[in-house]
Amino acid sequence: MKLKVMKQQSLWWSISLLIILSGLIAMAISWTRPDIKAPLRPSLDFVGGTRIQFELDCAVANNCDQPVNVGTVREVLDKQGLGGSSIQVVGQNQQAVSIRTRTLNVDERTQLQTALSEAVGKFDAKTTQIDTVGPTIGRQLFTSGMLALIVSFAGIIVYMSFRFQFDYAFMAIVALFHDVLVTVGMFSIFGLLFGTEVDSLFIVALLTIVGFSVNDTVVIYDRIRETIILNPERHIDDIVEDAVNQTLTRSINTTLTVLLTLSSIFFFGGETLKNFALALIVGFTMGAYSSIFIASTLLAWWRRRNGQAIPALATSAPAIDASVSSEDA
Amino acid sequence: MQRQRSLLALIIVLVIASIVTIAKVPVRLGLDLQGGSQLTLQVKPSENVKEITPRVMEAVQRVVEGRINGLGVSESVVQTVGEDQLLVQLPGVSDPEQAERVLGGTAQLDFRKQKPGTEAQLGVEFQVRQELQAKQAELQKQGAGNEAALAENQAAIKRSNAAIAELFERSGLTGENLQDASAEPAAASGNNWNVSLKFDSKGATLFADLTKSLAGTGRSIGILLDDRLISAPTVGVQFAQTGITGGGAVIEGRFSAEEANDLAVQLRGGALPVPVEIVENRTVGATLGRDSIQRSIYAGLGGLFLVLIFMVVYYRLPGAIADLALVIYSLLTFASFTLLNVTLTLPGIAGFILSIGMAVDANVLIFERTREELRAGKTLYRSVESGFYRAFSSILDSNVTTVIACGALFWLGAGLVRGFALTLALGVMISMFTAVTCSRTLMLLAISFPALRKTELYCPKVPASNQPQAGVTP
C-alpha cells in the first residue's frame, strides 16, 4: 500500500474542511436552540444544578417488580415545583431514575427524596448518587481547562521549535486545532442527535487528544527531518510522501492498539467513562488522520510556498526567498 | 553482554519489588470508587470580615474540622483550595444530608453563664465527655470497619455535649462581639501561655456584666462553639465589684503554647461570622462505586488482552517480547501509583488503561524500524540494534510532548483532572523506560539463542537474497 498524499492533498483538505464545517454548523444550531444555548450541550459540571440518581432497593419484597414510571416521577416533581427538570430512567432493569434540576439545598433535596420514595418505592441509599455543582465551579472548570489547553499548545510549540524548527511546530499546532475542532464539532452533532452532554472529563479528553495527536505528528516529522538530512537534494513533496508511507504501518498499528483499549472502556467500562472514551475514539482517529494527511501536506505546502521545496537550495539563500514570498502574500 | 546481564537483573528485581508492593500496600481509592461525599465549601466575605485572609481560612478550616469530628467520619480530609475554598472529603459517609447540614452553617460562638448549683455536676459531665472523646479518637485511628461503634460513641458524645450545655444559660454575649483572640505568653512563668480576648464596645459591657455576676462564685463562663463547650474559665473574686471592664480579658489556664493557640484559633473561628456555602457536592453510593471499579478493571484487562494478542499476531517474536515488556510496564506503573500514594479515581484508571495503549507505541516504532533494516538486508543483530537506536529520537520527542500536555493539566486542573494527568504522565515515563530497557534487553537475550535467530520470527516476507545467514550474526 502506498499513499499519494501530496497528489491528493486537495481531497484530504476538503474532507477535513467538510467535517469541520458541519461541526461548526451543528454548534451554531445548538447555540440557537433554547434548550441548549451553547455550542455544545453542557452538563451539570458547567451550568450548575443538582443531579440525583436513585435506585430501587430490590432487597425489599415486591419493590422491584415494575420499572420506574416516568409519569409518577414527573407528577412528584411538579408538586415540588420542579416542573422543568429532566427525568431519565436508567439502569439495566429500568429500576433507577436520574433527575436533573436546578440547584437544590439540603432540605429541598431531602423533601424531594422522601416524596419520591413514597410515590415510587424504597430506594437503596448505597447506590444513590448526588451531584450538586454551583455555577461558579463550572466556570472555574471551564477557564482552567481552556488555560491548560493554551499552555500545553505553547509548551508544545516551544519544545518542537527547539527540537525541530518553528514551521514544524506551527503546522503541528494547526493539525492539533484541526483535531480539537473536529472532536468538538462531532460532540455538538452528537448533542443534537442523541442528547450527548459534555462534562469536565471532555476537557480532559481534549487535552489527551492534543498529547496523543502531536505524538503521531512528531513521529512523521521526525522521519521527514531525518530524510531531509540524508537527502537534502530531494524535493520536499517526495520527502514528505516517503516519510508518511514509511511510518504508515506504525501509525495504523498504534492507533489500532489505542482504539482497542478505548473501545474496551467504551463497551465495558463504567457509565461515567463512556462519553470520555467516545471523545478519545473520535479525537485519536482524527489525530491519526490529521498527522498523515494534514500536518504532512501542510508542511510541504509551506516549504514550497517559501521557496524551501528543495532543502539543499533553500539553505543557500533563505533570506531572499523569505522576503519574496512575504511580498506575494 | 555484561551490561545486558545487569540490566536483566535490575528488571527482575524491579518486577519482584513491584509485585511485593502491590500485594502489601493497599491502593488509595478515590471517593468516586469507594463511595462517599466530596464537598467544596466557599468561604464568603461578610460585613464584618471583608477580606478572606489565610488567617481567616485557618480559623474556618479549624471549625470545619471540628464539625467533621462531630460527624464521626474516619479518614476525612479537609484541604484549603485556592484562596477561599475548602475541599472536604468524607469517605463512606452514610448520611450526606446530615454532613451537608452540619458543614453548611456558620459557627456559633457563645459566652454563657453557668447556672447556680451545678459546680459538681459540670466536673462529672466534663470527665464523661473526656473519656468518650478519647474512645472516639481510638476508634477513628482503627479506621474503617467499626462504623457502628463510631456512630454509637458519637451519639454518646452528642448527648454528653447537650448535657453540659444544659448547665449554662445564655448571656447575650456571642462571637459577633468578639473582635480578636490570640495566644500570648504568660508574663510570670516561662512555659505557660494565656489566651487574650478583645471585645467590641457592646461586648465589653456584656462581658463586664457577665464577669461581675460570676466573680468569686466558683461558677464559670461557658465558652461554647456550636453548642459544644470548649473552655470554662472562672473569674477571680477581685472583679466582684465592677466585673472585667475595658473589653479585654485573659484566659489563664496554664496552657502550653500549642493549646493556647488552638483555643485562640477556635475562638477566632467562632468570632468570624463568615458565611460558608456548599458550592459543590458529589456523593457516590458505596455499591455504585464498587460497581464502577469492577467494570473498569474488566475494561482494563479486556483492553490489555486485545493489545497483547494483536502484538503477537502482527509482530511475532518481538511482539511476544513486547507483551512481556507491557506486563512488566503494568506492574511497575501500578506499583509506583501505590508508592507515590496516588489516589486512584475513575479518570485515573482511564489514564492508566490509555497509557497501556500508548506504551505499545514505542515498541511498534522500534519493531517497524527493525523490519525496515531487515528488508534493507542488514543482519538480524544490526537490525535490532539500529531499530532501537533510530527509533529513540521519535520516542523521546513524541513522549515529551505528551508529558507537556499532562503537565499543563496537572498544573492548572483540579481534583479528578489532576489524577488523570498524573497517572498518564507516570505511565508515559515508565513506558519509555520499559520500551528502551526491558524490550531491548529481552530482545538481545532472545537473539543470543540460535533457535530464535530465524528472520521469519521477526519479519515475514524478507526477500531471499536479503536473508542473512543465521550463523553469521555476531
Short mmCIF file of N, CA and C in Angstrom, two decimals, chain B residues 323-436:
data_model
loop_
_atom_site.label_atom_id
_atom_site.label_comp_id
_atom_site.label_asym_id
_atom_site.label_seq_id
_atom_site.Cartn_x
_atom_site.Cartn_y
_atom_site.Cartn_z
N ASP B 323 4.99 -7.89 24.58
CA ASP B 323 3.92 -8.25 25.52
C ASP B 323 4.47 -8.41 26.93
N LEU B 324 5.61 -9.11 27.00
CA LEU B 324 6.25 -9.30 28.29
C LEU B 324 6.60 -7.93 28.89
N ALA B 325 7.16 -7.07 28.03
CA ALA B 325 7.52 -5.73 28.50
C ALA B 325 6.29 -4.95 28.95
N LEU B 326 5.17 -5.17 28.25
CA LEU B 326 3.92 -4.48 28.61
C LEU B 326 3.42 -4.92 29.98
N VAL B 327 3.52 -6.23 30.22
CA VAL B 327 3.09 -6.75 31.52
C VAL B 327 3.98 -6.16 32.61
N ILE B 328 5.30 -6.14 32.33
CA ILE B 328 6.23 -5.53 33.29
C ILE B 328 5.86 -4.06 33.50
N TYR B 329 5.54 -3.40 32.39
CA TYR B 329 5.14 -2.00 32.45
C TYR B 329 3.95 -1.81 33.38
N SER B 330 2.93 -2.66 33.18
CA SER B 330 1.72 -2.53 34.00
C SER B 330 2.05 -2.71 35.48
N LEU B 331 2.89 -3.72 35.78
CA LEU B 331 3.27 -3.97 37.17
C LEU B 331 4.00 -2.76 37.76
N LEU B 332 5.00 -2.27 37.04
CA LEU B 332 5.79 -1.14 37.54
C LEU B 332 4.92 0.09 37.75
N THR B 333 4.06 0.36 36.77
CA THR B 333 3.23 1.56 36.87
C THR B 333 2.29 1.47 38.07
N PHE B 334 1.66 0.31 38.21
CA PHE B 334 0.72 0.16 39.31
C PHE B 334 1.43 0.27 40.65
N ALA B 335 2.63 -0.33 40.73
CA ALA B 335 3.40 -0.26 41.97
C ALA B 335 3.78 1.18 42.28
N SER B 336 4.14 1.94 41.24
CA SER B 336 4.55 3.32 41.50
C SER B 336 3.35 4.16 41.95
N PHE B 337 2.16 3.82 41.48
CA PHE B 337 0.96 4.50 41.98
C PHE B 337 0.84 4.33 43.49
N THR B 338 0.99 3.08 43.93
CA THR B 338 0.80 2.83 45.36
C THR B 338 1.92 3.50 46.15
N LEU B 339 3.15 3.45 45.62
CA LEU B 339 4.27 4.05 46.35
C LEU B 339 4.12 5.56 46.45
N LEU B 340 3.68 6.19 45.37
CA LEU B 340 3.55 7.66 45.38
C LEU B 340 2.23 8.09 46.00
N ASN B 341 1.47 7.09 46.50
CA ASN B 341 0.22 7.41 47.18
C ASN B 341 -0.77 8.14 46.28
N VAL B 342 -0.78 7.74 45.01
CA VAL B 342 -1.73 8.33 44.07
C VAL B 342 -3.13 7.83 44.44
N THR B 343 -4.06 8.74 44.56
CA THR B 343 -5.43 8.33 44.81
C THR B 343 -6.05 7.91 43.49
N LEU B 344 -6.45 6.67 43.43
CA LEU B 344 -6.97 6.13 42.18
C LEU B 344 -8.43 6.52 41.99
N THR B 345 -8.68 7.33 40.96
CA THR B 345 -10.06 7.71 40.65
C THR B 345 -10.43 7.06 39.33
N LEU B 346 -11.67 7.21 38.96
CA LEU B 346 -12.13 6.62 37.71
C LEU B 346 -11.36 7.17 36.51
N PRO B 347 -11.22 8.50 36.40
CA PRO B 347 -10.40 9.01 35.30
C PRO B 347 -8.95 8.52 35.40
N GLY B 348 -8.48 8.35 36.63
CA GLY B 348 -7.13 7.83 36.81
C GLY B 348 -6.98 6.45 36.19
N ILE B 349 -7.98 5.59 36.43
CA ILE B 349 -7.96 4.26 35.83
C ILE B 349 -7.97 4.39 34.31
N ALA B 350 -8.79 5.34 33.81
CA ALA B 350 -8.82 5.55 32.36
C ALA B 350 -7.45 5.95 31.85
N GLY B 351 -6.78 6.85 32.58
CA GLY B 351 -5.44 7.27 32.19
C GLY B 351 -4.49 6.09 32.15
N PHE B 352 -4.62 5.21 33.12
CA PHE B 352 -3.76 4.03 33.19
C PHE B 352 -4.01 3.10 32.00
N ILE B 353 -5.29 2.83 31.75
CA ILE B 353 -5.63 1.95 30.63
C ILE B 353 -5.13 2.55 29.31
N LEU B 354 -5.32 3.85 29.19
CA LEU B 354 -4.88 4.55 28.00
C LEU B 354 -3.37 4.45 27.83
N SER B 355 -2.66 4.58 28.96
CA SER B 355 -1.20 4.54 28.87
C SER B 355 -0.72 3.16 28.43
N ILE B 356 -1.51 2.12 28.69
CA ILE B 356 -1.15 0.79 28.20
C ILE B 356 -1.16 0.82 26.67
N GLY B 357 -2.24 1.41 26.13
CA GLY B 357 -2.33 1.52 24.69
C GLY B 357 -1.17 2.32 24.12
N MET B 358 -0.80 3.37 24.83
CA MET B 358 0.27 4.22 24.31
C MET B 358 1.65 3.61 24.53
N ALA B 359 1.76 2.78 25.56
CA ALA B 359 3.05 2.14 25.83
C ALA B 359 3.45 1.24 24.67
N VAL B 360 2.46 0.74 23.96
CA VAL B 360 2.76 -0.13 22.82
C VAL B 360 3.47 0.67 21.74
N ASP B 361 3.15 1.96 21.67
CA ASP B 361 3.64 2.77 20.57
C ASP B 361 5.16 2.70 20.42
N ALA B 362 5.86 2.82 21.54
CA ALA B 362 7.32 2.80 21.49
C ALA B 362 7.80 1.48 20.87
N ASN B 363 7.18 0.38 21.29
CA ASN B 363 7.57 -0.92 20.75
C ASN B 363 7.27 -1.01 19.26
N VAL B 364 6.11 -0.50 18.87
CA VAL B 364 5.74 -0.53 17.46
C VAL B 364 6.77 0.24 16.63
N LEU B 365 7.14 1.42 17.12
CA LEU B 365 8.13 2.24 16.43
C LEU B 365 9.43 1.47 16.24
N ILE B 366 9.88 0.82 17.31
CA ILE B 366 11.14 0.09 17.26
C ILE B 366 11.06 -1.07 16.28
N PHE B 367 9.97 -1.83 16.37
CA PHE B 367 9.88 -3.03 15.52
C PHE B 367 9.72 -2.67 14.06
N GLU B 368 9.02 -1.58 13.77
CA GLU B 368 8.89 -1.16 12.39
C GLU B 368 10.27 -0.80 11.83
N ARG B 369 11.05 -0.14 12.65
CA ARG B 369 12.42 0.20 12.23
C ARG B 369 13.24 -1.06 12.00
N THR B 370 13.11 -2.00 12.93
CA THR B 370 13.87 -3.25 12.79
C THR B 370 13.52 -3.94 11.48
N ARG B 371 12.23 -3.97 11.16
CA ARG B 371 11.81 -4.61 9.93
C ARG B 371 12.40 -3.91 8.71
N GLU B 372 12.39 -2.59 8.75
CA GLU B 372 12.96 -1.84 7.64
C GLU B 372 14.41 -2.22 7.42
N GLU B 373 15.14 -2.30 8.52
CA GLU B 373 16.56 -2.61 8.42
C GLU B 373 16.75 -4.02 7.87
N LEU B 374 15.89 -4.95 8.32
CA LEU B 374 15.98 -6.32 7.83
C LEU B 374 15.71 -6.37 6.34
N ARG B 375 14.68 -5.62 5.92
CA ARG B 375 14.34 -5.60 4.50
C ARG B 375 15.47 -4.98 3.69
N ALA B 376 16.20 -4.06 4.32
CA ALA B 376 17.32 -3.43 3.62
C ALA B 376 18.53 -4.36 3.58
N GLY B 377 18.41 -5.54 4.19
CA GLY B 377 19.46 -6.54 4.07
C GLY B 377 20.48 -6.54 5.20
N LYS B 378 20.20 -5.84 6.28
CA LYS B 378 21.14 -5.87 7.40
C LYS B 378 21.00 -7.19 8.15
N THR B 379 22.00 -7.49 8.95
CA THR B 379 21.92 -8.71 9.75
C THR B 379 20.91 -8.49 10.88
N LEU B 380 20.48 -9.61 11.46
CA LEU B 380 19.46 -9.54 12.49
C LEU B 380 19.91 -8.69 13.67
N TYR B 381 21.13 -8.96 14.12
CA TYR B 381 21.63 -8.25 15.29
C TYR B 381 21.72 -6.75 15.02
N ARG B 382 22.30 -6.41 13.85
CA ARG B 382 22.43 -4.99 13.50
C ARG B 382 21.05 -4.34 13.38
N SER B 383 20.09 -5.10 12.79
CA SER B 383 18.75 -4.55 12.60
C SER B 383 18.09 -4.22 13.93
N VAL B 384 18.19 -5.16 14.86
CA VAL B 384 17.58 -4.94 16.17
C VAL B 384 18.23 -3.74 16.85
N GLU B 385 19.55 -3.74 16.84
CA GLU B 385 20.28 -2.63 17.49
C GLU B 385 19.89 -1.28 16.89
N SER B 386 19.90 -1.20 15.55
CA SER B 386 19.62 0.11 14.96
C SER B 386 18.14 0.44 15.03
N GLY B 387 17.29 -0.60 15.11
CA GLY B 387 15.87 -0.35 15.34
C GLY B 387 15.67 0.44 16.62
N PHE B 388 16.33 0.00 17.68
CA PHE B 388 16.23 0.70 18.95
C PHE B 388 16.88 2.07 18.87
N TYR B 389 18.07 2.09 18.24
CA TYR B 389 18.82 3.33 18.19
C TYR B 389 18.10 4.41 17.41
N ARG B 390 17.56 4.03 16.24
CA ARG B 390 16.99 5.05 15.36
C ARG B 390 15.58 5.45 15.75
N ALA B 391 14.91 4.58 16.50
CA ALA B 391 13.55 4.95 16.91
C ALA B 391 13.58 5.87 18.12
N PHE B 392 14.75 5.96 18.76
CA PHE B 392 14.77 6.65 20.04
C PHE B 392 14.36 8.12 19.96
N SER B 393 14.83 8.83 18.93
CA SER B 393 14.50 10.26 18.90
C SER B 393 13.00 10.48 18.72
N SER B 394 12.38 9.59 17.90
CA SER B 394 10.92 9.69 17.76
C SER B 394 10.23 9.45 19.09
N ILE B 395 10.69 8.39 19.79
CA ILE B 395 10.05 8.04 21.06
C ILE B 395 10.19 9.19 22.05
N LEU B 396 11.40 9.74 22.12
CA LEU B 396 11.64 10.83 23.07
C LEU B 396 10.75 12.03 22.76
N ASP B 397 10.80 12.48 21.49
CA ASP B 397 10.04 13.68 21.13
C ASP B 397 8.55 13.50 21.33
N SER B 398 8.04 12.34 20.91
CA SER B 398 6.60 12.17 21.00
C SER B 398 6.15 12.06 22.45
N ASN B 399 6.96 11.41 23.29
CA ASN B 399 6.55 11.29 24.69
C ASN B 399 6.69 12.59 25.46
N VAL B 400 7.74 13.35 25.14
CA VAL B 400 7.92 14.63 25.84
C VAL B 400 6.71 15.54 25.58
N THR B 401 6.22 15.54 24.32
CA THR B 401 5.07 16.39 24.03
C THR B 401 3.84 15.95 24.83
N THR B 402 3.67 14.63 24.98
CA THR B 402 2.54 14.15 25.79
C THR B 402 2.69 14.59 27.23
N VAL B 403 3.93 14.48 27.75
CA VAL B 403 4.17 14.88 29.14
C VAL B 403 3.92 16.39 29.32
N ILE B 404 4.24 17.18 28.28
CA ILE B 404 3.97 18.62 28.37
C ILE B 404 2.47 18.87 28.55
N ALA B 405 1.66 18.15 27.75
CA ALA B 405 0.21 18.30 27.89
C ALA B 405 -0.25 17.87 29.28
N CYS B 406 0.32 16.79 29.79
CA CYS B 406 -0.03 16.32 31.14
C CYS B 406 0.36 17.37 32.18
N GLY B 407 1.52 17.97 31.99
CA GLY B 407 2.00 18.98 32.93
C GLY B 407 1.02 20.14 33.01
N ALA B 408 0.54 20.59 31.83
CA ALA B 408 -0.43 21.68 31.82
C ALA B 408 -1.70 21.29 32.55
N LEU B 409 -2.14 20.05 32.33
CA LEU B 409 -3.35 19.56 33.00
C LEU B 409 -3.16 19.51 34.51
N PHE B 410 -1.99 19.03 34.92
CA PHE B 410 -1.74 18.86 36.34
C PHE B 410 -1.62 20.21 37.04
N TRP B 411 -0.95 21.11 36.36
CA TRP B 411 -0.68 22.42 36.94
C TRP B 411 -1.97 23.23 37.08
N LEU B 412 -2.80 23.20 36.04
CA LEU B 412 -3.97 24.06 36.01
C LEU B 412 -5.26 23.37 36.41
N GLY B 413 -5.28 22.05 36.32
CA GLY B 413 -6.51 21.34 36.61
C GLY B 413 -6.74 21.20 38.09
N ALA B 414 -7.87 20.59 38.45
CA ALA B 414 -8.16 20.37 39.86
C ALA B 414 -8.78 18.99 40.01
N GLY B 415 -8.65 18.44 41.18
CA GLY B 415 -9.35 17.20 41.54
C GLY B 415 -9.12 16.07 40.57
N LEU B 416 -10.21 15.62 39.97
CA LEU B 416 -10.18 14.47 39.08
C LEU B 416 -9.19 14.65 37.94
N VAL B 417 -9.16 15.86 37.41
CA VAL B 417 -8.31 16.15 36.26
C VAL B 417 -6.84 15.91 36.59
N ARG B 418 -6.45 16.34 37.79
CA ARG B 418 -5.06 16.16 38.19
C ARG B 418 -4.71 14.69 38.30
N GLY B 419 -5.64 13.91 38.84
CA GLY B 419 -5.41 12.47 38.98
C GLY B 419 -5.13 11.84 37.63
N PHE B 420 -5.92 12.26 36.66
CA PHE B 420 -5.75 11.72 35.31
C PHE B 420 -4.39 12.10 34.75
N ALA B 421 -4.03 13.39 34.88
CA ALA B 421 -2.77 13.88 34.32
C ALA B 421 -1.59 13.15 34.96
N LEU B 422 -1.66 12.97 36.27
CA LEU B 422 -0.55 12.34 36.97
C LEU B 422 -0.39 10.89 36.53
N THR B 423 -1.49 10.15 36.46
CA THR B 423 -1.36 8.75 36.10
C THR B 423 -0.89 8.59 34.65
N LEU B 424 -1.39 9.47 33.78
CA LEU B 424 -0.98 9.36 32.38
C LEU B 424 0.51 9.71 32.22
N ALA B 425 0.95 10.77 32.89
CA ALA B 425 2.35 11.19 32.77
C ALA B 425 3.28 10.11 33.34
N LEU B 426 2.92 9.57 34.50
CA LEU B 426 3.73 8.49 35.09
C LEU B 426 3.80 7.32 34.11
N GLY B 427 2.64 6.98 33.55
CA GLY B 427 2.57 5.87 32.61
C GLY B 427 3.49 6.09 31.42
N VAL B 428 3.44 7.29 30.86
CA VAL B 428 4.26 7.58 29.68
C VAL B 428 5.75 7.47 30.01
N MET B 429 6.12 8.00 31.18
CA MET B 429 7.55 7.96 31.53
C MET B 429 8.02 6.53 31.79
N ILE B 430 7.20 5.75 32.49
CA ILE B 430 7.59 4.37 32.74
C ILE B 430 7.61 3.58 31.44
N SER B 431 6.70 3.92 30.52
CA SER B 431 6.67 3.18 29.26
C SER B 431 7.94 3.43 28.46
N MET B 432 8.49 4.64 28.57
CA MET B 432 9.76 4.91 27.88
C MET B 432 10.85 4.03 28.45
N PHE B 433 10.85 3.91 29.77
CA PHE B 433 11.85 3.08 30.42
C PHE B 433 11.71 1.62 29.99
N THR B 434 10.48 1.10 30.05
CA THR B 434 10.32 -0.32 29.72
C THR B 434 10.61 -0.59 28.25
N ALA B 435 10.20 0.34 27.36
CA ALA B 435 10.43 0.09 25.94
C ALA B 435 11.92 0.10 25.64
N VAL B 436 12.61 1.06 26.23
CA VAL B 436 14.01 1.21 25.86
C VAL B 436 14.90 0.19 26.59
#
